[in-house]
Tab-separated table of C-alpha atoms in Angstrom:
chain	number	residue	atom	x	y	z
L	1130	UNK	CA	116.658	87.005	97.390
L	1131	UNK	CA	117.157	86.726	93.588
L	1132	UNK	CA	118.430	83.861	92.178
L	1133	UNK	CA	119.998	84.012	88.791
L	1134	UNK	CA	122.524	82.524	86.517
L	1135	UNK	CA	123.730	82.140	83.300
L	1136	UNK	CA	124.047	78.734	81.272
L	1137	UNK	CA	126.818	78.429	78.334
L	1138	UNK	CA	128.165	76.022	76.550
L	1139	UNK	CA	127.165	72.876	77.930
L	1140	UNK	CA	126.251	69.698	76.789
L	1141	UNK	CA	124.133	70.808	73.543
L	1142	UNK	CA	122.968	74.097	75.644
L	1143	UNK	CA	124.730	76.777	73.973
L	1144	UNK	CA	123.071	79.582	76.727
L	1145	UNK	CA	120.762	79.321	79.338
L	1146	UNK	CA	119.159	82.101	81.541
L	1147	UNK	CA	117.110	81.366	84.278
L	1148	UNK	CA	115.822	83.484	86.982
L	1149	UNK	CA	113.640	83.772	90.293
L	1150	UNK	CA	112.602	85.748	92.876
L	1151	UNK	CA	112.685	83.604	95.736
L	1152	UNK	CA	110.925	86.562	97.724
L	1153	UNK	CA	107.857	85.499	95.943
L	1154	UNK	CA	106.907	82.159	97.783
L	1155	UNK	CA	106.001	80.251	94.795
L	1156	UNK	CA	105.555	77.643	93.330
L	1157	UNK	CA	107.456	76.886	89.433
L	1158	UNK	CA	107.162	74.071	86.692
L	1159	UNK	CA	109.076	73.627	83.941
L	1160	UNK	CA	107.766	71.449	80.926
L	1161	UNK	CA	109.015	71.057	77.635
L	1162	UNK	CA	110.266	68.210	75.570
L	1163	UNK	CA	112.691	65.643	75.974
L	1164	UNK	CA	116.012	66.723	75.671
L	1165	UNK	CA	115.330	70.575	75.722
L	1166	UNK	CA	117.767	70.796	78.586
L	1167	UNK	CA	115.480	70.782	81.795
L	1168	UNK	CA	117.523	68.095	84.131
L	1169	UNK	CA	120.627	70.183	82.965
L	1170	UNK	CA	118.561	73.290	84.609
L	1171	UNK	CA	118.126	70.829	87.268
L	1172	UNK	CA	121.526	70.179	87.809
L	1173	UNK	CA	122.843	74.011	87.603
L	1174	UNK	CA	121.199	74.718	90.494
L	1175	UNK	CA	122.123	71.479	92.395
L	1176	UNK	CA	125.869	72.519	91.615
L	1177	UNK	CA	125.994	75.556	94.100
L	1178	UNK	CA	126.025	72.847	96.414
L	1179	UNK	CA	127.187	69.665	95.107
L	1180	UNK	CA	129.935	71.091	93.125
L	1181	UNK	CA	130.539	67.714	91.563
L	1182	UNK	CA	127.304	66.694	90.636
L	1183	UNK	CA	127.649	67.055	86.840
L	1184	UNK	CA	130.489	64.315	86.780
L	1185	UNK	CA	128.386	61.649	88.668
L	1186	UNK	CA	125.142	62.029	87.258
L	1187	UNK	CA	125.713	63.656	83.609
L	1188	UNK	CA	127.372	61.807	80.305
L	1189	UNK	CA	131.327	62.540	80.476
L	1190	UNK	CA	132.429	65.205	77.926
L	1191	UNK	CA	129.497	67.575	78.152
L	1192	UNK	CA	132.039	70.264	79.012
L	1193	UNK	CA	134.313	72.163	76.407
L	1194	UNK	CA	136.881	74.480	77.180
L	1195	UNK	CA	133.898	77.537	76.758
L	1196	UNK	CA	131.434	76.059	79.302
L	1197	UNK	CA	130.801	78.145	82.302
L	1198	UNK	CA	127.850	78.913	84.702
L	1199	UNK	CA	127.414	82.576	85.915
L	1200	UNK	CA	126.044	82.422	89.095
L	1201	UNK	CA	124.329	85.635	90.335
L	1202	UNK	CA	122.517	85.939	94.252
L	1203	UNK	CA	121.695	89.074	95.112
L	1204	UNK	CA	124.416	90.904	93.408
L	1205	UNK	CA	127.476	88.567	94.794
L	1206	UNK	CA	128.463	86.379	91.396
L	1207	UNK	CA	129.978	82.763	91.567
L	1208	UNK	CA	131.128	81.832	88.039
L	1209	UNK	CA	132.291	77.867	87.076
L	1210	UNK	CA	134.483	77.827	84.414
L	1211	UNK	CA	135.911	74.948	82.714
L	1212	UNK	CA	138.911	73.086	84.458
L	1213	UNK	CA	140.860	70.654	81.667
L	1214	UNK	CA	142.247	69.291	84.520
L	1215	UNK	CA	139.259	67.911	85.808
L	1216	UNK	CA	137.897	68.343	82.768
L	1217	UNK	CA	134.379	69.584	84.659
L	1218	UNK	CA	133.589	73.395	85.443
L	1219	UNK	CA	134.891	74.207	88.771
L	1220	UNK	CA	134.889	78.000	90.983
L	1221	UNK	CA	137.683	79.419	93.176
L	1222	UNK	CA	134.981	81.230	94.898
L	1223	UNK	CA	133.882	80.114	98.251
L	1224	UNK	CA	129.912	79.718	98.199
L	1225	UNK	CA	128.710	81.151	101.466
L	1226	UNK	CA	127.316	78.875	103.509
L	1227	UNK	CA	123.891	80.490	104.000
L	1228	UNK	CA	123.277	79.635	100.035
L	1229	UNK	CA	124.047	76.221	100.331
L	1230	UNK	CA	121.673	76.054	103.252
L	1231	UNK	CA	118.803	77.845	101.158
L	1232	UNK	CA	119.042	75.517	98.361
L	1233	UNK	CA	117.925	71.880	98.176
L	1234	UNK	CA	117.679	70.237	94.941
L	1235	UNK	CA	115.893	66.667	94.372
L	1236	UNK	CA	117.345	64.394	91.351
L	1237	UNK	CA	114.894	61.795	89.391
L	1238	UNK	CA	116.022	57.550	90.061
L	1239	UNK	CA	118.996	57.140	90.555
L	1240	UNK	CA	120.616	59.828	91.810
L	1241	UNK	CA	118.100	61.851	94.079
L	1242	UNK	CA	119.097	61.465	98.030
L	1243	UNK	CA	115.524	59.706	98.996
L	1244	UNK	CA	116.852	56.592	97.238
L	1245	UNK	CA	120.253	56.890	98.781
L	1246	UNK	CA	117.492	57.116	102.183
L	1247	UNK	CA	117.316	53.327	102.188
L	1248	UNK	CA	120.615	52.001	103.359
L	1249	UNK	CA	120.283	54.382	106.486
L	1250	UNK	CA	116.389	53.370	107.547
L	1251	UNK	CA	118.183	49.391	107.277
L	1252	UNK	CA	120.671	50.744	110.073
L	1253	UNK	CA	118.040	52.516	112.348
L	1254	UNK	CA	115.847	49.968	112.856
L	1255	UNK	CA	116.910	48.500	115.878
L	1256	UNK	CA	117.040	51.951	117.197
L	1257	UNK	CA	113.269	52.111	115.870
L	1258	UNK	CA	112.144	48.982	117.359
L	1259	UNK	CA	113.280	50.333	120.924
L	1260	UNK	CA	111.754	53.558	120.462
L	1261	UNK	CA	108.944	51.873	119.662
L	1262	UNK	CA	108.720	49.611	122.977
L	1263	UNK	CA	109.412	52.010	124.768
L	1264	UNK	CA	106.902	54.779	123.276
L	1265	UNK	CA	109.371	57.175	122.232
L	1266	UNK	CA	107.706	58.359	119.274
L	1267	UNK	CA	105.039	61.314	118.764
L	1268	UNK	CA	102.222	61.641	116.075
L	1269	UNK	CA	103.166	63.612	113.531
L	1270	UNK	CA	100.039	65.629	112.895
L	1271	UNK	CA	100.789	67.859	110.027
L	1272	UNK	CA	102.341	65.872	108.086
L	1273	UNK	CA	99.162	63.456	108.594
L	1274	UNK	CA	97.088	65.873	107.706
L	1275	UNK	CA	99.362	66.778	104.351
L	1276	UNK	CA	99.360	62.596	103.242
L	1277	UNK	CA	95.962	62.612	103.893
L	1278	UNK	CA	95.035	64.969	101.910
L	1279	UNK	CA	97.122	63.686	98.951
L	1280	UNK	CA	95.588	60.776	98.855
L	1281	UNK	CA	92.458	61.583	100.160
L	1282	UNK	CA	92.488	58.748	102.418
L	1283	UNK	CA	92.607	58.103	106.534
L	1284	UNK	CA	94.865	55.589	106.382
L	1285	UNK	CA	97.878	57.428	107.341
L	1286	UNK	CA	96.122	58.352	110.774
L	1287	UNK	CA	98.580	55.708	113.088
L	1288	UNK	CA	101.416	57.656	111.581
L	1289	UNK	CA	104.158	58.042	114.532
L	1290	UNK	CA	107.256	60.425	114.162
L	1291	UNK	CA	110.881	59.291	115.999
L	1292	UNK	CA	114.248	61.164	116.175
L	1293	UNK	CA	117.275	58.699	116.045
L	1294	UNK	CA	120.676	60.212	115.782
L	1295	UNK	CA	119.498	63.493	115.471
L	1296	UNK	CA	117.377	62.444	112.085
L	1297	UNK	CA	113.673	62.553	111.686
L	1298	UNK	CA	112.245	59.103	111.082
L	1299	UNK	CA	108.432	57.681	110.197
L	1300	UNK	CA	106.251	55.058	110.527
L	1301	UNK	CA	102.663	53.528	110.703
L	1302	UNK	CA	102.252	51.852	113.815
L	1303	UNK	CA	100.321	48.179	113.705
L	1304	UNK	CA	98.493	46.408	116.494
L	1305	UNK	CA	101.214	44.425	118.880
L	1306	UNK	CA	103.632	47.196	118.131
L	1307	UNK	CA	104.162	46.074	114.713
L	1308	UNK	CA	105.214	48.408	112.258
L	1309	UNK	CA	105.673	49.798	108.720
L	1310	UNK	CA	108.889	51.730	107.966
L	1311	UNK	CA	108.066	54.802	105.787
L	1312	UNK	CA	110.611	52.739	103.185
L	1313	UNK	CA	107.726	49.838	103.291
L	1314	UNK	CA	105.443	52.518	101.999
L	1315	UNK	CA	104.268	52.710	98.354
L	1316	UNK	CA	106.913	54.393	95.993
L	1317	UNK	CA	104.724	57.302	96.254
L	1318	UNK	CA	103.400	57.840	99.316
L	1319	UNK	CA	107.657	57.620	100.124
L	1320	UNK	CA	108.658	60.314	98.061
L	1321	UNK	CA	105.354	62.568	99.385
L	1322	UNK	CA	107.200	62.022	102.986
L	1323	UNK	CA	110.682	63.113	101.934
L	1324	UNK	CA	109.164	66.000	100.025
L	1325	UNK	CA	107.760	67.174	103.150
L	1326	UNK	CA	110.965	66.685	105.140
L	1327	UNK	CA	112.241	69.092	102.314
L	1328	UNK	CA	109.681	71.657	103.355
L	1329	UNK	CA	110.640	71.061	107.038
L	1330	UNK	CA	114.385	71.965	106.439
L	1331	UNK	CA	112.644	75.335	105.629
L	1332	UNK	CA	115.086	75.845	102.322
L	1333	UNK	CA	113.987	79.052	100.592
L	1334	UNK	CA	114.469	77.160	97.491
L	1335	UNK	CA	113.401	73.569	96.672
L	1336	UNK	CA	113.866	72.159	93.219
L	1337	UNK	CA	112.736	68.607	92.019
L	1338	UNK	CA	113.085	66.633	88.855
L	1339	UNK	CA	110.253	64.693	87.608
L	1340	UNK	CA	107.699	65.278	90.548
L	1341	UNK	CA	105.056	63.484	89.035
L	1342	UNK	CA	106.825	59.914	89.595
L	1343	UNK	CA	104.950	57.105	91.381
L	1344	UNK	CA	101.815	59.568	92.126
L	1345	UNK	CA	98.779	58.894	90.566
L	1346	UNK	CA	96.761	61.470	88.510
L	1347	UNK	CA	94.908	61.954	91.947
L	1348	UNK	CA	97.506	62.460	94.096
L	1349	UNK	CA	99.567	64.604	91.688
L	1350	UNK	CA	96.880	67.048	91.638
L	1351	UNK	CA	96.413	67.257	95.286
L	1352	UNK	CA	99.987	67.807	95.864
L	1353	UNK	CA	100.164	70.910	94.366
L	1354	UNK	CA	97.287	72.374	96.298
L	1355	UNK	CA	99.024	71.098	99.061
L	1356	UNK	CA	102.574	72.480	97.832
L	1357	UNK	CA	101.207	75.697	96.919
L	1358	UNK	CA	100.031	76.076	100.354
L	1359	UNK	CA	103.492	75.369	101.944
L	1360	UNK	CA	105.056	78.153	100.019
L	1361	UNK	CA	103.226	80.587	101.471
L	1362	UNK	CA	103.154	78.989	105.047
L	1363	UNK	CA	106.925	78.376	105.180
L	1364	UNK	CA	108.239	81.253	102.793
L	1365	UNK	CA	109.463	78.687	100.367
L	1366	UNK	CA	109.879	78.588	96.530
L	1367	UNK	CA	109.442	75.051	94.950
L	1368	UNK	CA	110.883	74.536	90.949
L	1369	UNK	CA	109.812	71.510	89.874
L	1370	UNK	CA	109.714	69.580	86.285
L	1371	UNK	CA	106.917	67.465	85.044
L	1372	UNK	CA	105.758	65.705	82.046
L	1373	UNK	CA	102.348	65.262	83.254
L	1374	UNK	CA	99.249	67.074	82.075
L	1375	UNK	CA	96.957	65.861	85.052
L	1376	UNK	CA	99.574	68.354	87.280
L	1377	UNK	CA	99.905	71.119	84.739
L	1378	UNK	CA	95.953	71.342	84.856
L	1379	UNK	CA	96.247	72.416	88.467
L	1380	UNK	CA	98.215	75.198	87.954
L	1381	UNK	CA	98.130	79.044	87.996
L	1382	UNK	CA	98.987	81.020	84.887
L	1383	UNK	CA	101.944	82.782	86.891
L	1384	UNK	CA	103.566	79.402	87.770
L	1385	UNK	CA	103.780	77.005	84.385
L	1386	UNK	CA	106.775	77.806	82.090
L	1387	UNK	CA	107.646	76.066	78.745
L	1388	UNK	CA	110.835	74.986	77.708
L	1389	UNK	CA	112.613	74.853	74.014
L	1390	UNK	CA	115.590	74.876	72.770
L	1391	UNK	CA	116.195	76.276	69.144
L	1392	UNK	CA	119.504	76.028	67.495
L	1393	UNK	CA	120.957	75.102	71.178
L	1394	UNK	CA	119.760	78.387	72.928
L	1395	UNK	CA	117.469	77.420	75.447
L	1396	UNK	CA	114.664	79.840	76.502
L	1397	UNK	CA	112.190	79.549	79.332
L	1398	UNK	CA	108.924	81.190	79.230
L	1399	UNK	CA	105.717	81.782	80.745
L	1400	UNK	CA	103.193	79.483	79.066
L	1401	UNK	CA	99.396	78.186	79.211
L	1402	UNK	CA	98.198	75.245	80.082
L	1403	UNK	CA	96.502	74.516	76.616
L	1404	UNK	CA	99.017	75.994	75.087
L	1405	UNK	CA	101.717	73.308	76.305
L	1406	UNK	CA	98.741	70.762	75.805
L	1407	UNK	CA	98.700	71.346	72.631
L	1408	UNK	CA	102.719	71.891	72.070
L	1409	UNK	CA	103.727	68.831	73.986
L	1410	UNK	CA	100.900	66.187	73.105
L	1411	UNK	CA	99.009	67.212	70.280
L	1412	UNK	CA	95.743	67.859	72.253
L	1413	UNK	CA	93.891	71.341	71.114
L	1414	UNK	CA	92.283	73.406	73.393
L	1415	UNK	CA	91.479	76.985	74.404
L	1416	UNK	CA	92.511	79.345	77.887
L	1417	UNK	CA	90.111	82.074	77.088
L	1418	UNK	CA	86.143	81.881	75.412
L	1419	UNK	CA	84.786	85.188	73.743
L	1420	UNK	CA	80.806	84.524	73.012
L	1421	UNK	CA	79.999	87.183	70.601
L	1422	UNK	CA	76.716	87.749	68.362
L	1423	UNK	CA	77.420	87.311	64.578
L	1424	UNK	CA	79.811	86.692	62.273
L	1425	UNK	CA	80.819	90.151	61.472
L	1426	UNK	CA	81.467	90.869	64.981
L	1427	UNK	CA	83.597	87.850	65.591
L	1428	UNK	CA	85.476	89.303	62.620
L	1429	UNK	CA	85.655	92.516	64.245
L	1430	UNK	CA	87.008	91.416	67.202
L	1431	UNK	CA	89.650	88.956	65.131
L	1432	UNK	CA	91.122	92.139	63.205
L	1433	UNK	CA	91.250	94.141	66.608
L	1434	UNK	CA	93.283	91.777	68.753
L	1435	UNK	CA	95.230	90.650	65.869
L	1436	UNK	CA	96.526	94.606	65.447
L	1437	UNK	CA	96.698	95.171	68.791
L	1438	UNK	CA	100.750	95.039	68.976
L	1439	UNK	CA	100.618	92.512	71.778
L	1440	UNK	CA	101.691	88.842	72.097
L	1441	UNK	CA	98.407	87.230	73.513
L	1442	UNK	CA	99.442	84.895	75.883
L	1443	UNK	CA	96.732	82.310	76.101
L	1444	UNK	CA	95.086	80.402	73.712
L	1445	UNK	CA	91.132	81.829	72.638
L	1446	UNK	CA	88.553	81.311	70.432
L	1447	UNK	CA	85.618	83.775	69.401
L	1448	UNK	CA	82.157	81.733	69.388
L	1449	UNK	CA	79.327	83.626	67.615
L	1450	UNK	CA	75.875	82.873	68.661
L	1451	UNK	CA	73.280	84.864	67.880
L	1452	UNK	CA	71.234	87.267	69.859
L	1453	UNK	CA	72.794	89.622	72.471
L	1454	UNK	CA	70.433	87.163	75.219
L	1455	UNK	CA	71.815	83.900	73.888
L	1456	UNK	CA	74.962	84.784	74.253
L	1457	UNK	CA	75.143	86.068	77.969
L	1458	UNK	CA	72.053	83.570	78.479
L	1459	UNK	CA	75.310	80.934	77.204
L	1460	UNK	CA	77.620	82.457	79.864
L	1461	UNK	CA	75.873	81.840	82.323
L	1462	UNK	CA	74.835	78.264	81.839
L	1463	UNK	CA	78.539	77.728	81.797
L	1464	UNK	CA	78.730	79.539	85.286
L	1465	UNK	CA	76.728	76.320	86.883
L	1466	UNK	CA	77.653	74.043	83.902
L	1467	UNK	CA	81.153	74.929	82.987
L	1468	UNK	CA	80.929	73.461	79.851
L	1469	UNK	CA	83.440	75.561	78.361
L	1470	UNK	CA	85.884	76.447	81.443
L	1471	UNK	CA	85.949	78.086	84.771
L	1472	UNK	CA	83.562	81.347	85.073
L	1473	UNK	CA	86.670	84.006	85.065
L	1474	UNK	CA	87.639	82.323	81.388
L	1475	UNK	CA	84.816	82.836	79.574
L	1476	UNK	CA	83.120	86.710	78.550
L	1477	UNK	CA	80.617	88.143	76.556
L	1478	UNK	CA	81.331	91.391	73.899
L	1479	UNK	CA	78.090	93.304	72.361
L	1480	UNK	CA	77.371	95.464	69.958
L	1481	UNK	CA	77.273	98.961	71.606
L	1482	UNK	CA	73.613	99.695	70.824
L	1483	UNK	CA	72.801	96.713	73.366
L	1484	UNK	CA	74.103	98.900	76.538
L	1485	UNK	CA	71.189	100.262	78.148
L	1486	UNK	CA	69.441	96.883	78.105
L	1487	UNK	CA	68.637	96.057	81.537
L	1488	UNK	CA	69.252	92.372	81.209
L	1489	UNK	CA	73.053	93.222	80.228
L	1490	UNK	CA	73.766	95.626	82.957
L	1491	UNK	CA	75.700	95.434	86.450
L	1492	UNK	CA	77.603	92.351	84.552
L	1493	UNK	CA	81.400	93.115	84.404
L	1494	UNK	CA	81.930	89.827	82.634
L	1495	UNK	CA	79.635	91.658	79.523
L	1496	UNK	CA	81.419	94.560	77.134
L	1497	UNK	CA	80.423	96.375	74.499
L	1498	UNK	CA	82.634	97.223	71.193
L	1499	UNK	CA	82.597	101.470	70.823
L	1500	UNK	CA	79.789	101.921	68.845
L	1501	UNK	CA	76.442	100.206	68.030
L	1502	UNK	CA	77.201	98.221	65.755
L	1503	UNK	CA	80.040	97.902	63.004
L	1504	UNK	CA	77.760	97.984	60.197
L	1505	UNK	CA	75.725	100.779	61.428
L	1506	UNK	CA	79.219	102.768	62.321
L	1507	UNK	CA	79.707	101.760	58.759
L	1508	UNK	CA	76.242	103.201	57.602
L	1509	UNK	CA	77.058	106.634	59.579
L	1510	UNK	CA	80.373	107.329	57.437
L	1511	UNK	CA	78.421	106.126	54.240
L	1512	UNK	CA	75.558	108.639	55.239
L	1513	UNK	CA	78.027	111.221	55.933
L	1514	UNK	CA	79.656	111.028	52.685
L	1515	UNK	CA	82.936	110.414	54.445
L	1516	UNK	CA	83.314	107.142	52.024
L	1517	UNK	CA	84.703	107.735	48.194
L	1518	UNK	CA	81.682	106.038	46.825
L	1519	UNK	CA	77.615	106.431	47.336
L	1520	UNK	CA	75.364	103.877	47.152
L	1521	UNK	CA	72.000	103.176	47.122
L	1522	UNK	CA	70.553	100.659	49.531
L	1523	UNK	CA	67.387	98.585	49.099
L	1524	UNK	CA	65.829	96.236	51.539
L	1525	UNK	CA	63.798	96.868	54.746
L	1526	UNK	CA	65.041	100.779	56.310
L	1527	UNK	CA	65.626	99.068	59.654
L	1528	UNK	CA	68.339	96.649	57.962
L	1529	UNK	CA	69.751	98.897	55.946
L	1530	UNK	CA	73.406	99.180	57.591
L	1531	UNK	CA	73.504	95.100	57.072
L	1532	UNK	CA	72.617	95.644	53.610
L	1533	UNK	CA	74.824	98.340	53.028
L	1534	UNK	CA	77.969	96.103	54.475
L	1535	UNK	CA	77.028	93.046	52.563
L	1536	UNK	CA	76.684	95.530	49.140
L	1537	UNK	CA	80.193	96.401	50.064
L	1538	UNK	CA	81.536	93.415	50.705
L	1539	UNK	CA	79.917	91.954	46.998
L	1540	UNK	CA	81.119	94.433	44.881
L	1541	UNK	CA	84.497	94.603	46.375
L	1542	UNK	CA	84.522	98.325	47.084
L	1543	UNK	CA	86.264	97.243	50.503
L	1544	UNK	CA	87.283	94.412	52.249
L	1545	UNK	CA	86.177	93.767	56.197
L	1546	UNK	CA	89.830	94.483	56.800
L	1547	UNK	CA	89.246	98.304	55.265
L	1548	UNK	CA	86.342	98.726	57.033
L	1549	UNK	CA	87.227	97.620	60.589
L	1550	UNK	CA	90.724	100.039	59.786
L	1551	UNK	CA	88.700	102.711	58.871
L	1552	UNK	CA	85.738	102.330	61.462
L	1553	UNK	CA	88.582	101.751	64.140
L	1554	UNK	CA	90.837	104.924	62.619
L	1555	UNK	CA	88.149	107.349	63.033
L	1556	UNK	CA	87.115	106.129	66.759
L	1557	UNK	CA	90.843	106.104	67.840
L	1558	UNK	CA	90.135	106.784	71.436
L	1559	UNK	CA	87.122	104.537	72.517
L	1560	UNK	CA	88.607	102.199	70.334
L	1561	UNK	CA	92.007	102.020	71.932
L	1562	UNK	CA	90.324	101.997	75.573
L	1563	UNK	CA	87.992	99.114	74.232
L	1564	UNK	CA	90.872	96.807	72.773
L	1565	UNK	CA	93.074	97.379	76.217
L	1566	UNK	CA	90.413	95.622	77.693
L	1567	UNK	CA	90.485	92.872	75.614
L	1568	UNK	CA	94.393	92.175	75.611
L	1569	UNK	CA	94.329	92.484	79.180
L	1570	UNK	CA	91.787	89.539	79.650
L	1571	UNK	CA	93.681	87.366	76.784
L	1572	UNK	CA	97.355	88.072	78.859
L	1573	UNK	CA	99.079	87.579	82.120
L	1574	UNK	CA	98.914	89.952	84.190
């Protein structure tokens, strides 16, 4: 099923897009800053089936007479258009009832439904306290296993499961049949239990405000594990928003999205974790490490993926070392250490003349650039007399290409920009093939 619809004019959104394919199973999480319009996302998709909920949980007036929402599932549209009347957006379509089914949507204190729970576990508990004595109730084993694992604790193992008026109920049973209503659980540990009754209804889509309140880092990060599993299990998609970089840490590169909203039209796109890190708090940080061996081939590599046409999508830095060894001997400290990140996020790139070096071989985390080095590429047009100058080069013969490229360099006769154009012009091919790799490691794909 796609799921897609069209924001306008509402509150200080002037358009919104948002889409899914809810045939993906996954798992989505929108950040961005306050105010960017992410509850009002929220609330879009809550209004398929709570046509009303923009009047009891949004400011009045956030309508004009151009607001509308352009519903589109799987090529039937629903469109809400303003009614001055009511002065909210209202549809004269009937929404089938399979959609409304599909779609369960989880609002932040006060307005989500588990806080609207309590009233009803106050009436049921007489009902519970008869189940109870007379051992009505069954252990609920998954969903043991799923609080457990949250919290990484055993203390949910006396967890007992009743049905009472054709609702799902839980508690911890004590010694002497005493017991703890789920409601008598933590905040937390409450809201992990209604999630999961969420996942039971088997909704193909499940969104949720401000997930990360009442968990602990801890428990926020387990969740998602957990969550992530239950997509694929159940054939659900979960959208959920979050302010919390603990969560966002856990998170695939497919399933974090940023948030803005510039000159009130909202946009929603794919971002990285230390990207947002560094948007949303200030922090600095990198996705992606290239180790490298000098200077001029950190340059090198600077001027290629800066030409390469292509947004880069995460956020890299090119470290320089010294010594083809040191730097894969570097790499692979971090495999163990993971000083700098995860294994898969950090390569090494070589000068070409370093490829038949046995220590460097059968290593797919290892490139070389296209040629040996970019000095001695350099050094081959110079000898060639393919450059519009000649020079003489003194210094030891065996470091003669360096000299040549810092003699260039000094006298101004080209800039490292000119050379890595004109190295790069005349190797078009390799060079192309070589950068490809590159962009491909630095995006999502």
């Amino acid at each position: 099923m796609q799921f897609n619809f069209t924001l306008i004019n509402i509150q200080h959104i002037r358009e919104l897009r948002f889409s899914i394919d809810l045939s993906l199973n996954t798992l989505m999480c929108i950040v961005g800053k306050n105010g960017v319009g992410k509850t009002t996302l929220i609330r879009s998709i809550k209004n398929l089936t709570s046509t009303d909920i923009f009047s009891k949980t949004a400011s009045p007036h956030i309508f004009n007479p151009d607001s509308e929402i352009i519903y589109v599932i799987d090529k039937t549209e629903y469109r809400f258009r303003y009614n001055s009347k009511l002065d909210t957006i209202d549809t004269k379509s009937i929404i089938d009832n399979q959609i409304k089914e599909d779609i369960s949507v989880e609002l932040p204190i006060p307005h989500g439904l588990r806080f609207n729970h309590f009233q009803k576990l106050g009436k049921i508990d007489e009902a519970l306290r008869k189940c109870i004595s007379l051992h009505e109730y069954s252990k609920p084993t998954e969903l043991i296993n799923f609080l457990s694992k949250v919290y990484n604790s055993t203390r949910f193992e006396n967890l007992k499961e009743v049905h009472i008026k054709n609702e799902t109920y839980y508690f911890i049973l004590k010694d002497d049949d005493f017991y703890i209503r789920e409601d008598y659980l933590s905040s937390g540990e409450y809201f992990v239990i209604y999630l999961y009754k969420l996942i039971q209804r088997k909704c193909k889509l499940i969104a949720i405000d401000e997930i990360d309140i009442s968990l602990d880092a801890s428990a926020q990060v387990n969740l998602i594990n957990e969550l992530r599993e239950f997509c694929t299990k159940n054939d659900i998609n979960i959208i959920f928003t979050t302010h919390s970089l603990a969560l966002m840490k856990t998170l695939n590169d497919s399933e974090l999205y940023y948030m803005e909203n510039i000159e009130s039209m909202a946009t929603l796109e794919y971002a990285s974790y230390n990207y947002v890190k560094s948007i949303l708090f200030g922090f600095q940080g990198w996705d992606k490490y290239i180790l490298t061996e000098d200077r001029v081939l950190k340059n090198y590599l600077e001027h290629l993926i800066s030409h390469a046409g292509t947004q880069i999508f995460f956020r890299y830095i090119i470290i320089y070392i010294g010594g083809g060894q040191n730097v894969v001997d570097l790499m692979k400290r971090n495999e163990s250490d993971k000083f700098l990140s995860s294994p898969e996020n950090v390569i090494s790139i070589l000068d070409g003349d370093q490829q038949e070096i046995s220590y460097f071989k059968n290593n797919n985390r290892v490139l070389f650039i296209p040629f040996k080095s970019v000095e001695k590429q350099l050094e081959h047009h110079h000898n060639n007399n393919e450059l519009n100058f000649k020079l003489t080069v003194t210094g030891a013969v065996k470091k003669s290409h360096k000299n040549l490229h810092k003699m260039i360099i000094r006298e101004r006769l080209m800039t490292d920009s000119e050379i890595f154009s004109y190295i790069n012009d005349r190797n078009k091919e390799a060079v192309d093939d070589f950068r490809s790799r590159i962009v491909s490691y630095l995006t999502l794909e």
